Amino acid sequence: MRSAVVVGAGLGGLAVAGALARSGWQVTVLERADRVRPEPTAVVLWPNGVRALQVLGLGAGLDAIATPLPDGGIRRPDGHWLVQPRPTPADRMPVVVHREDLHDALIAGLGERVELRTGVGVDSVRADAGERPGVGCNGRFVEADLVVAADGTDSVLRRQLAPEASVVSSGCAAWRAVIPWYRASLPGDQPVGGEVLGAGYRFVAASLGERGSSGGSRRGGIYWVATAAGAPRPEPPRTQLALLKRWFAGWPAPIGELLAATEPADLVQQEIRELRPLPRSYGFPAGPGGVVLLGDAAHAMPPHLGQGACLAFEDAATLASLLRESRLPDAVQAYDRLRRPRAATVVRQTRRMSAVLQTRGRLALRARDAALGTLSPRLLSGAATTAAAWRPPPSS
């Protein structure tokens, strides 16, 4: 029986662990944290992410926890439309899912062949040509036929395998929250979705389920993300929330109402960071097997196009498909050949959008706003086309 060690129990790590187990592998998942607990926020899945979950055998229950996310357009802080909402073809419409619902689905898909160990800090990796791959953790060494580094942006394994890839700040911070419906007292006809874009500030909101819904298999409410240029704030959550209310005062509804309904405990702050440059390789053959980089460990990027989780699921689906069709060292090399160009394309599009979103200065803002009506649709359309175009490797 082939064996794998997956380092990191995030969305990508859990997805690939379950997929390998369903293919007959014995899988050990090593997680540094004492508990596997997702953020109480949400994640946007574009068609490529949905398709990857289907390839991984996890698409059947997605409809029960996902909410379609139609185009809500882009406005300025004064309410003026920069980009009017446009109809979205069904095959390009993203969905939004509560992270805890998605996490539950991934955990349920692990099966009996997966051993999940928490509180395990991995501090080294072996990927030598003549030896079986493995990782060092807590004074022990764990070998396997395959090691999957899914340990996030600050990946310990990537730092050893691809030291040329550095983690750098993207120059902004983000705050996320999910507001229960009962706390969001909005008029019944008031739209929730859409994006508002200012000088270094951005606010996006989306509905999780239908307004007023409760119970069932999904966690409902309103998901919002606020982005601001600069470093993360060191103050306690109550002060951070007060700052958000001040920064976004006077912005179009329902932003004020959503911030008023938010409690400090709802806030999840995150510094936006990325890899520059990307690793020169995502696959490292070693002895009879190898090591691969997956998810943020391979291609951490700003979240402006909502592709982080989607690419991680693509990585998992691609790796699982290749391992079913190829010898292990060949699959590791094929994974590298397929995933690096794909990740580079999405990262390039994300960085272009990041430059648009972080425009500051009066003259630059005027130029951006004047061009946004054509520039943003081109960028977003290109990103949507790229996302929709992904397919898993063909079966032989």
Coordinates of C-alpha atoms in Angstrom, one line a residue:
M1 CA 0.0 0.0 0.0
R2 CA 1.4 3.4 -1.0
S3 CA 1.7 6.0 1.8
A4 CA 1.7 9.8 2.0
V5 CA 2.4 12.4 4.6
V6 CA 0.4 15.6 4.2
V7 CA 1.9 18.5 6.2
G8 CA -0.9 21.0 7.0
A9 CA -4.6 20.4 7.6
G10 CA -6.0 23.5 5.8
L11 CA -8.5 23.2 2.9
G12 CA -5.9 22.0 0.4
G13 CA -4.3 19.5 2.8
L14 CA -7.6 18.0 3.8
A15 CA -8.7 17.8 0.2
V16 CA -5.7 16.0 -1.1
A17 CA -5.6 13.7 1.9
G18 CA -9.1 12.5 1.3
A19 CA -8.5 12.1 -2.4
L20 CA -5.4 9.9 -1.9
A21 CA -7.2 7.8 0.8
R22 CA -10.1 7.2 -1.6
S23 CA -7.5 5.9 -4.1
G24 CA -6.2 3.4 -1.7
W25 CA -3.3 5.3 -0.1
Q26 CA -2.5 5.3 3.6
V27 CA -2.3 9.0 4.6
T28 CA -1.0 10.7 7.6
V29 CA -1.9 14.4 8.1
L30 CA 0.4 16.4 10.4
E31 CA -0.9 19.7 11.7
R32 CA 1.0 22.1 13.9
A33 CA -2.0 23.5 15.7
D34 CA -3.5 21.7 18.6
R35 CA -6.9 21.8 17.0
V36 CA -8.1 21.7 13.4
R37 CA -10.4 24.7 13.4
P38 CA -11.3 26.8 10.4
E39 CA -11.8 30.6 10.5
P40 CA -15.5 31.5 11.1
T41 CA -15.6 33.3 7.7
A42 CA -16.3 32.3 4.1
V43 CA -14.6 31.5 0.9
V44 CA -15.5 32.2 -2.7
L45 CA -15.2 29.3 -5.2
W46 CA -15.0 30.0 -8.9
P47 CA -16.0 27.4 -11.4
N48 CA -12.5 25.9 -11.5
G49 CA -12.6 25.4 -7.7
V50 CA -16.1 23.8 -7.9
R51 CA -14.9 21.5 -10.8
A52 CA -11.8 20.5 -8.8
L53 CA -14.0 19.5 -5.8
Q54 CA -16.1 17.4 -8.2
V55 CA -13.0 15.7 -9.5
L56 CA -12.0 15.0 -5.9
G57 CA -15.3 13.4 -5.3
L58 CA -16.6 16.2 -3.0
G59 CA -19.0 18.0 -5.3
A60 CA -22.1 16.0 -4.4
G61 CA -22.8 18.0 -1.2
L62 CA -21.6 21.4 -2.4
D63 CA -25.0 22.6 -3.5
A64 CA -26.3 22.2 0.0
I65 CA -23.8 24.6 1.5
A66 CA -23.0 27.0 -1.4
T67 CA -24.7 30.1 -2.5
P68 CA -24.4 31.5 -6.0
L69 CA -22.7 34.9 -6.2
P70 CA -24.0 37.0 -9.0
D71 CA -22.1 40.1 -10.3
G72 CA -22.9 43.0 -8.0
G73 CA -21.0 45.7 -9.8
I74 CA -18.4 48.2 -8.5
R75 CA -19.2 51.5 -6.9
R76 CA -17.3 54.5 -5.5
P77 CA -17.6 55.5 -1.9
D78 CA -20.1 58.2 -3.0
G79 CA -22.3 55.5 -4.5
H80 CA -21.5 56.3 -8.1
W81 CA -21.3 53.3 -10.3
L82 CA -17.8 52.5 -11.7
V83 CA -18.9 49.2 -13.2
Q84 CA -22.6 48.3 -13.5
P85 CA -23.8 44.8 -12.5
R86 CA -23.7 42.5 -15.5
P87 CA -25.4 39.1 -16.1
T88 CA -23.1 36.2 -15.4
P89 CA -23.3 33.0 -17.4
A90 CA -24.1 30.0 -15.2
D91 CA -20.8 28.3 -16.1
R92 CA -18.8 31.4 -14.9
M93 CA -20.8 32.2 -11.7
P94 CA -18.8 31.8 -8.5
V95 CA -20.3 30.5 -5.3
V96 CA -19.7 31.5 -1.7
V97 CA -19.4 28.9 1.1
H98 CA -18.9 29.2 4.9
R99 CA -15.5 27.9 5.7
E100 CA -16.8 25.8 8.6
D101 CA -19.3 24.1 6.2
L102 CA -16.6 23.4 3.7
H103 CA -14.2 22.2 6.4
D104 CA -16.9 19.8 7.7
A105 CA -17.4 18.4 4.2
L106 CA -13.6 17.9 3.8
I107 CA -13.3 16.2 7.2
A108 CA -16.3 13.9 6.4
G109 CA -14.5 12.9 3.2
L110 CA -11.3 11.7 4.8
G111 CA -12.3 8.2 5.5
E112 CA -10.6 5.5 7.6
R113 CA -7.3 5.5 5.7
V114 CA -6.4 9.0 7.0
E115 CA -4.7 9.5 10.4
L116 CA -4.9 13.1 11.5
R117 CA -2.2 14.2 14.1
T118 CA -2.4 17.6 15.7
G119 CA 0.1 19.5 17.7
V120 CA 2.9 18.2 15.5
G121 CA 5.5 20.7 14.3
V122 CA 7.4 19.7 11.2
D123 CA 10.9 21.2 11.1
S124 CA 12.7 19.4 8.2
V125 CA 12.1 17.6 5.0
R126 CA 14.2 15.0 3.1
A127 CA 14.0 15.0 -0.7
D128 CA 17.3 13.4 -1.7
A129 CA 17.6 11.4 -5.0
G130 CA 18.8 8.2 -3.3
E131 CA 16.5 8.1 -0.2
R132 CA 12.9 7.7 0.6
P133 CA 11.2 11.1 1.3
G134 CA 10.1 12.1 4.7
V135 CA 9.8 14.8 7.3
G136 CA 11.3 15.5 10.7
C137 CA 8.8 16.4 13.5
N138 CA 9.1 16.5 17.3
G139 CA 12.4 14.6 17.3
R140 CA 11.1 11.9 15.0
F141 CA 11.4 11.2 11.3
V142 CA 8.3 10.1 9.3
E143 CA 8.9 8.5 5.9
A144 CA 6.4 8.0 3.1
D145 CA 6.3 7.4 -0.6
L146 CA 5.0 10.9 -1.1
V147 CA 5.2 14.1 1.0
V148 CA 2.7 16.9 0.3
A149 CA 3.7 20.3 1.7
A150 CA 0.4 22.0 2.3
D151 CA 1.6 24.0 5.3
G152 CA 0.6 27.5 4.1
T153 CA 2.3 30.7 3.2
D154 CA 4.9 30.3 5.9
S155 CA 5.7 26.7 4.8
V156 CA 8.7 25.3 6.6
L157 CA 9.1 22.7 3.8
R158 CA 9.1 25.3 1.0
R159 CA 11.8 27.3 2.7
Q160 CA 14.1 24.3 2.5
L161 CA 13.1 23.1 -0.9
A162 CA 12.6 26.4 -2.7
P163 CA 14.6 29.1 -0.7
E164 CA 14.4 31.5 -3.6
A165 CA 10.7 32.1 -2.9
S166 CA 10.3 34.8 -0.3
V167 CA 7.1 35.8 1.6
V168 CA 6.5 39.6 1.2
S169 CA 3.8 41.9 2.3
S170 CA 1.2 42.9 -0.4
G171 CA 0.9 46.3 1.3
C172 CA -2.6 45.8 2.8
A173 CA -4.6 44.1 5.5
A174 CA -8.0 42.5 5.4
W175 CA -10.8 42.1 7.9
R176 CA -13.5 39.4 7.4
A177 CA -16.6 38.6 9.3
V178 CA -19.9 36.6 8.9
I179 CA -22.9 38.4 10.4
P180 CA -25.9 36.2 11.3
W181 CA -29.1 37.2 9.6
Y182 CA -30.8 38.0 12.9
R183 CA -28.2 40.7 13.6
A184 CA -28.3 42.2 10.1
S185 CA -31.5 44.3 10.2
L186 CA -31.6 45.3 6.5
P187 CA -34.6 46.3 4.4
G188 CA -36.0 43.2 2.6
D189 CA -35.4 44.7 -0.8
Q190 CA -31.9 46.0 -0.2
P191 CA -29.2 44.2 -2.2
V192 CA -26.3 42.8 -0.2
G193 CA -23.7 41.8 -2.8
G194 CA -21.3 44.0 -4.7
E195 CA -18.0 45.9 -4.2
V196 CA -17.2 49.4 -3.2
L197 CA -13.7 50.8 -4.1
G198 CA -12.0 53.8 -2.7
A199 CA -8.5 55.2 -2.3
G200 CA -6.7 52.2 -0.8
Y201 CA -9.9 50.9 0.7
R202 CA -12.3 48.2 -0.5
F203 CA -15.4 46.6 0.8
V204 CA -17.1 43.5 -0.5
A205 CA -20.2 41.7 0.8
A206 CA -22.1 38.6 -0.1
S207 CA -25.1 36.6 1.1
L208 CA -24.7 33.1 2.6
G209 CA -28.0 31.5 1.9
E210 CA -31.3 33.4 1.7
R211 CA -32.2 36.3 3.9
G212 CA -33.9 35.2 7.0
S213 CA -33.0 31.6 6.5
S214 CA -31.9 29.5 9.4
G215 CA -31.1 25.9 10.2
G216 CA -30.4 23.3 7.5
S217 CA -27.0 22.1 6.4
R218 CA -25.5 25.5 5.8
R219 CA -24.5 28.4 8.1
G220 CA -26.3 31.5 6.8
G221 CA -25.7 35.2 7.2
I222 CA -23.8 38.0 5.4
Y223 CA -20.1 37.6 4.6
W224 CA -18.1 40.8 4.3
V225 CA -14.5 41.6 3.6
A226 CA -12.9 45.0 4.2
T227 CA -9.4 45.7 2.8
A228 CA -7.2 48.7 3.7
A229 CA -3.7 49.7 2.5
G230 CA -1.1 49.5 5.2
A231 CA 0.1 47.1 7.9
P232 CA -2.2 45.1 10.2
R233 CA -3.5 46.9 13.2
P234 CA -2.1 45.9 16.6
E235 CA -5.0 47.2 18.6
P236 CA -7.6 44.9 20.2
P237 CA -10.6 43.9 18.0
R238 CA -13.0 46.4 19.6
T239 CA -10.6 49.2 18.5
Q240 CA -10.1 47.7 15.1
L241 CA -13.9 47.6 14.6
A242 CA -14.1 51.3 15.6
L243 CA -11.4 52.1 13.0
L244 CA -13.3 50.2 10.3
K245 CA -16.5 52.2 11.1
R246 CA -14.5 55.4 10.8
W247 CA -12.7 54.5 7.6
F248 CA -15.9 53.4 5.9
A249 CA -18.3 56.1 7.3
G250 CA -20.5 57.5 4.6
W251 CA -19.9 54.6 2.2
P252 CA -23.0 53.2 0.5
A253 CA -25.5 50.9 2.2
P254 CA -25.4 48.3 3.5
I255 CA -21.8 48.8 4.7
G256 CA -22.7 51.0 7.7
E257 CA -25.4 48.6 8.7
L258 CA -23.1 45.6 8.4
L259 CA -20.4 47.1 10.5
A260 CA -22.9 48.2 13.1
A261 CA -24.1 44.6 13.3
T262 CA -20.6 43.3 13.6
E263 CA -19.2 42.4 17.1
P264 CA -15.5 42.5 17.9
A265 CA -15.5 38.7 18.3
D266 CA -16.6 38.3 14.7
L267 CA -13.5 40.0 13.2
V268 CA -10.8 38.0 11.6
Q269 CA -7.8 40.2 10.7
Q270 CA -5.2 39.1 8.2
E271 CA -2.1 40.6 6.7
I272 CA -2.1 40.1 3.0
R273 CA 1.1 38.5 1.9
E274 CA 2.4 36.7 -1.2
L275 CA 5.3 34.8 -2.7
R276 CA 7.8 36.8 -4.8
P277 CA 9.2 35.1 -6.8
L278 CA 7.2 31.9 -7.0
P279 CA 9.2 28.7 -6.4
R280 CA 11.2 27.4 -9.4
S281 CA 9.7 24.0 -8.9
Y282 CA 6.6 22.5 -7.3
G283 CA 7.8 18.9 -7.5
F284 CA 10.9 17.2 -6.1
P285 CA 11.4 13.5 -7.0
A286 CA 13.2 11.7 -4.2
G287 CA 14.1 8.0 -4.3
P288 CA 11.0 6.0 -5.2
G289 CA 8.7 8.9 -4.6
G290 CA 8.9 12.6 -4.0
V291 CA 7.7 15.9 -2.4
V292 CA 5.3 18.4 -3.9
L293 CA 4.2 21.9 -2.9
L294 CA 0.4 22.6 -2.7
G295 CA -1.8 25.6 -2.0
D296 CA -0.4 28.7 -0.4
A297 CA 2.9 26.8 0.2
A298 CA 3.3 26.9 -3.6
H299 CA 1.6 30.1 -4.7
A300 CA 0.4 32.4 -1.9
M301 CA -1.1 35.5 -3.5
P302 CA -3.4 38.4 -2.6
P303 CA -7.1 37.4 -2.5
H304 CA -8.4 40.0 -4.9
L305 CA -9.6 37.5 -7.6
G306 CA -10.7 34.8 -5.0
Q307 CA -8.4 32.1 -6.5
G308 CA -6.4 31.0 -3.4
A309 CA -8.6 28.1 -2.3
C310 CA -9.5 27.3 -6.0
L311 CA -5.9 26.8 -7.0
A312 CA -5.3 24.6 -3.9
F313 CA -8.2 22.4 -4.9
E314 CA -6.9 22.3 -8.5
D315 CA -3.5 21.3 -7.1
A316 CA -5.1 18.5 -5.1
A317 CA -7.2 17.3 -8.1
T318 CA -4.3 17.4 -10.5
L319 CA -2.0 15.5 -8.1
A320 CA -4.6 12.8 -7.4
S321 CA -5.4 12.3 -11.1
L322 CA -1.7 12.0 -12.0
L323 CA -1.0 9.5 -9.2
R324 CA -3.8 7.3 -10.5
E325 CA -2.3 7.3 -14.0
S326 CA 1.5 7.4 -13.6
R327 CA 4.4 6.0 -11.6
L328 CA 5.1 8.1 -8.5
P329 CA 8.3 9.9 -9.6
D330 CA 6.8 10.6 -13.1
A331 CA 3.6 12.0 -11.4
V332 CA 5.7 14.3 -9.3
Q333 CA 7.5 15.7 -12.4
A334 CA 4.2 16.0 -14.3
Y335 CA 2.6 17.8 -11.4
D336 CA 5.4 20.4 -11.6
R337 CA 5.0 20.8 -15.3
L338 CA 1.3 21.3 -15.1
R339 CA 0.9 23.4 -12.0
R340 CA 3.7 26.0 -12.3
P341 CA 2.5 27.7 -15.6
R342 CA -1.1 27.6 -14.3
A343 CA -0.2 29.2 -11.0
A344 CA 2.0 31.8 -12.7
T345 CA -0.9 32.9 -15.0
V346 CA -3.3 33.3 -12.1
V347 CA -0.8 35.1 -9.9
R348 CA 0.0 37.5 -12.8
Q349 CA -3.7 38.4 -13.2
T350 CA -4.0 38.8 -9.5
R351 CA -1.1 41.2 -9.3
R352 CA -2.6 43.3 -12.1
M353 CA -5.9 43.6 -10.2
S354 CA -4.0 44.3 -7.0
A355 CA -2.3 47.4 -8.7
V356 CA -5.8 48.6 -9.7
L357 CA -7.3 48.2 -6.3
Q358 CA -4.5 49.8 -4.4
T359 CA -4.4 53.0 -6.5
R360 CA -4.0 56.1 -4.3
G361 CA -3.5 59.8 -5.0
R362 CA -6.1 62.2 -6.5
L363 CA -4.8 62.2 -10.1
A364 CA -4.2 58.4 -10.1
L365 CA -7.6 57.8 -8.7
R366 CA -9.2 59.9 -11.4
A367 CA -7.4 58.0 -14.1
R368 CA -8.3 54.7 -12.5
D369 CA -12.0 55.5 -12.1
A370 CA -12.1 56.8 -15.7
A371 CA -10.5 53.6 -17.0
L372 CA -12.1 51.1 -14.6
G373 CA -15.3 50.7 -16.6
T374 CA -13.3 49.0 -19.3
L375 CA -10.2 47.9 -17.5
S376 CA -11.9 46.0 -14.7
P377 CA -14.3 44.0 -16.9
R378 CA -11.4 43.0 -19.1
L379 CA -9.3 41.9 -16.1
L380 CA -12.2 40.1 -14.5
S381 CA -13.4 38.6 -17.7
G382 CA -9.9 37.3 -18.4
A383 CA -9.7 35.9 -14.9
A384 CA -13.1 34.3 -15.2
T385 CA -12.2 32.7 -18.6
T386 CA -8.9 31.4 -17.1
A387 CA -10.8 30.0 -14.1
A388 CA -13.5 28.4 -16.2
A389 CA -11.0 26.8 -18.6
W390 CA -9.3 24.6 -16.1
R391 CA -9.7 20.8 -16.5
P392 CA -8.0 18.0 -14.7
P393 CA -5.4 15.9 -16.6
P394 CA -7.0 13.5 -19.0
S395 CA -7.2 9.9 -18.0
S396 CA -5.1 7.5 -20.1

